[in-house]
Amino acid sequence: MSEAVSRRSAMRLLAAAGTAGAALGAAACAPEVPPGAVAPRAPAAAPPAEAKGAARIDALLERLTLDEKTALLHGARDPAPLGQAGYVPGVPRLGIPALRLADGPAGVRVAEPATALPAPVLLASAFDPALAREYGRVLGREGRALGQDVLLGPMANLIRTPYAGRNFETFAEDPILTADLVGELVRGIQDEGLIATVKHFALNNQEHGRDTVDVIAAEQTLHETELRGFEAAVAAGAGAVMGAYNKVNGVHACESKPLLDELLRGSWGFDGWVMSDRDAAHSTVAAIGAGLDMEMPAGTHFGAPLREAVRGGSVPEAAVDLAVHRILTTMDRFGLLAARPAARPPRDAAAGARTARKVATAGAVLLRNEHGTLPLTGAAARSIAVIGPTGQVPFVGGGGSAQVVPDGATAPLTAIRRRAGNGASVSYALGEDVYGRPLPPNLLTPGAALDERTVAPGQVWSHEGEFRLTADDEWTLLVHYTGRRPVVRLDGENLFPVRQGVAEYFAGGLLGSAPDGMSVRRRTLALKAGAHRLAVTAEGGQKGQRFRLRHTTGAIRAADLAEAVRTAKSARSVVLFAYEDATEGRDRTSLALPGGQERLIEAVAAANPRTTVVLNTPSSTTMPWLPRTGAVLQMYYPGQEGGGATADLLFGDVDPGGRLTQTFPADERATPVGGDPLRYPGVSGRQEYSEGVHVGHRWYDAQRVAPLFPFGHGLSYTTWHYEKLTVRPARAGLRVEFTVRNTGRRKGTEVAQVYVGPAPELELDQPVRALAGYRRLVLAPGEAQRVTVDLGARALSSWDPEQHAWVLGSGRREVFVGRSSRELPLRSKAVVTSR
């Protein structure tokens, strides 16, 4: 252990000295500070372990029994659960406290209310590392306040495919932007004394087959794409790393010695502990031998089997000691082993809400704005039609481990009415019913009221009846319930069977529960004309329960659409909220908006061309309806303050300052993985990252494919001009200087982006253009700012798989500057030298 600590200390000294070997070698120093970011500093709550602390850990190890040691290496049932994701019992007789671990990419996920922050992809869209640190501090403080010791976040996996179900939980398709933000987020979390866990190490870029898929990626591909964010987290001092479910190059990630021992600890100097994702450990001997320290959530492999392996000689007890040493050392870094641990802070819900709103407005991306549709001013602000279910029901966050119990959330409709004022007319139409209408009371024979039924504790209620359709129709049947899910059979088929694993546990952030909190399941069927039998059985259980059975039909959908069109015609402007509910455990099956939303947008925009579509979606979306709209505002999952933030943006109280961190394709067949099942979702359990270093926008450039919206795209309510680019060599890198001018009449936010072309002297695969730096600016009308962006050695280097090291791309390099990866009005060349 002391060798690992010494290695890391040496790395930091080399980084401070700025030696070429530290900058370019396999054990490279921390990525350079991005423009405008806060300079990295050691986490306030995690000072380097002193000799006294190390001696204390050694003394504890000597006193621990084998049973006590292994109990520290796996999760267990919490005797006083707080609704968190994991629990590790301590050793009270030695003063080792228990650990509680909470999910938390977008807020602390426990049974109590917490600040529901905007999804990380929305945070990333601000291109603001300092804001990422502030976001992290909210997570850190709230985690400590809510009784947690470890946060299972951030998620550093790249957005590789637009179909991935958890894209909203991560940051970007670009490795440099991801690394910048992940590093600052880790620092923010740990500034407040909470241990950050970067996940999922590595190549966990999809939900489809995530437990079994074998991801094949070349060494250069790994280092230049997926690994950048994890390396940045380690450089920022992350206390823990979570191993992924999938295999990497033939070996389960949680038992991969090349990943955990050679790269993570050997090359990067990581000195925290590695835990498995939930049930992602697959062995005892191989896993602990490779460097896995902790199995979650239980002891299937690291409980009794590990003790037996030690006693049988297949695992040396020194390996157990090393894993325990890593965990205790990290706990000690954060003061958890102190005689008097630091008091937990109180929650500051107001401060959390302020940050949530700040992030939601900073990251919102204005994709389209024709004929001054936005901001809403004058007559357009006094006569507004709000349409869509998520206009009335706030879409706070996605489903799965990122779902948080918010303090509260204001509906966008309420926020728009409040902002428009008493003199304005703000009407509303549902557009699409996602929770269903009550069944007609006379539908069944014999009849039964199936809305708002109550079943007493210990009782069972059942009913069976028949109904008749006069014509073929598409029905969606929905069951809302508070206890054990009622069994609903239609013509003998169980419509809502209990599914296995996360498919049952994670049902979505919007559609999985009704506005009153009841759980919801839905099923859409094509029903033939004629008789159908419906049977319902509901159990009260120990506490009793309420349930209701609801439906929508073709006639209901047609009526909702007609009402939306009438409402749109009667208003001066329309704000139409569209959604897609993504969740952990499943990938998207299409990039189109689900249900009848495309038809709704087409009809409403035809009735009123001053239609703004607000997208509460997880990732890129295809938009065949785009030409009919006036404006499109991408809000992703905006957190508990999303309603107010949306109103701020619509009325122009703030400038939309977000830029896309992922390319939106014009056609879902034309993406980096489109049309190649070996790239996604894999063939026979094997997946190949054959796109190499050309991830995201790099692929679109290499293939000369025109996207719907490019990486870095985002409009403003003002106009911008770039000029006077100069590029010159500076310290084995380049200094880029240019002027940005606000040429409009409003204060605005701009994200200036710097891209670099390939090195002609480097015989390695290189992107046509790679993001190398950026700067977020806020300028008054007419104001100009001279911007300096330094491109260091890492931004100008490629990974050489023969040398197993970063090599500088020296020679004449082209530099591009502008507003997106496809809008780059300034370009120049300069020579990169290794001196």
Short mmCIF file of C-alpha atoms in Angstrom, two decimals, residues 14 27 53 109 114 125 137 149 201 216 246 264-265 294 361-362 370 451 536 567 586 596 613 664 731 778:
data_model
loop_
_atom_site.label_atom_id
_atom_site.label_comp_id
_atom_site.label_asym_id
_atom_site.label_seq_id
_atom_site.Cartn_x
_atom_site.Cartn_y
_atom_site.Cartn_z
CA LEU A 14 6.24 15.43 -11.50
CA ALA A 27 1.10 7.55 -15.76
CA GLY A 53 -2.94 7.65 10.35
CA ARG A 109 -31.40 9.03 -3.49
CA ALA A 114 -33.47 15.82 -1.26
CA SER A 125 -24.49 21.51 -21.50
CA ARG A 137 -21.00 20.61 -3.36
CA ASP A 149 -20.91 8.49 3.75
CA PHE A 201 -15.42 1.39 -14.84
CA ILE A 216 -13.94 -5.17 -27.32
CA ASN A 246 -19.96 -5.81 -18.59
CA LEU A 264 -6.16 2.19 -12.28
CA ARG A 265 -3.61 1.64 -9.53
CA MET A 294 -15.80 -4.60 -2.09
CA THR A 361 -31.14 27.77 -16.94
CA ALA A 362 -27.39 27.59 -17.64
CA GLU A 370 -37.29 31.20 -36.26
CA ASP A 451 -61.68 3.74 -10.19
CA VAL A 536 -59.21 -7.94 -11.74
CA THR A 567 -56.44 25.71 -27.93
CA ARG A 586 -33.48 -0.50 -20.65
CA GLY A 596 -48.61 10.19 -30.61
CA VAL A 613 -41.49 22.77 -28.41
CA PHE A 664 -28.35 15.07 -32.75
CA ARG A 731 5.21 25.24 -23.54
CA VAL A 778 -21.29 36.45 -20.52
#
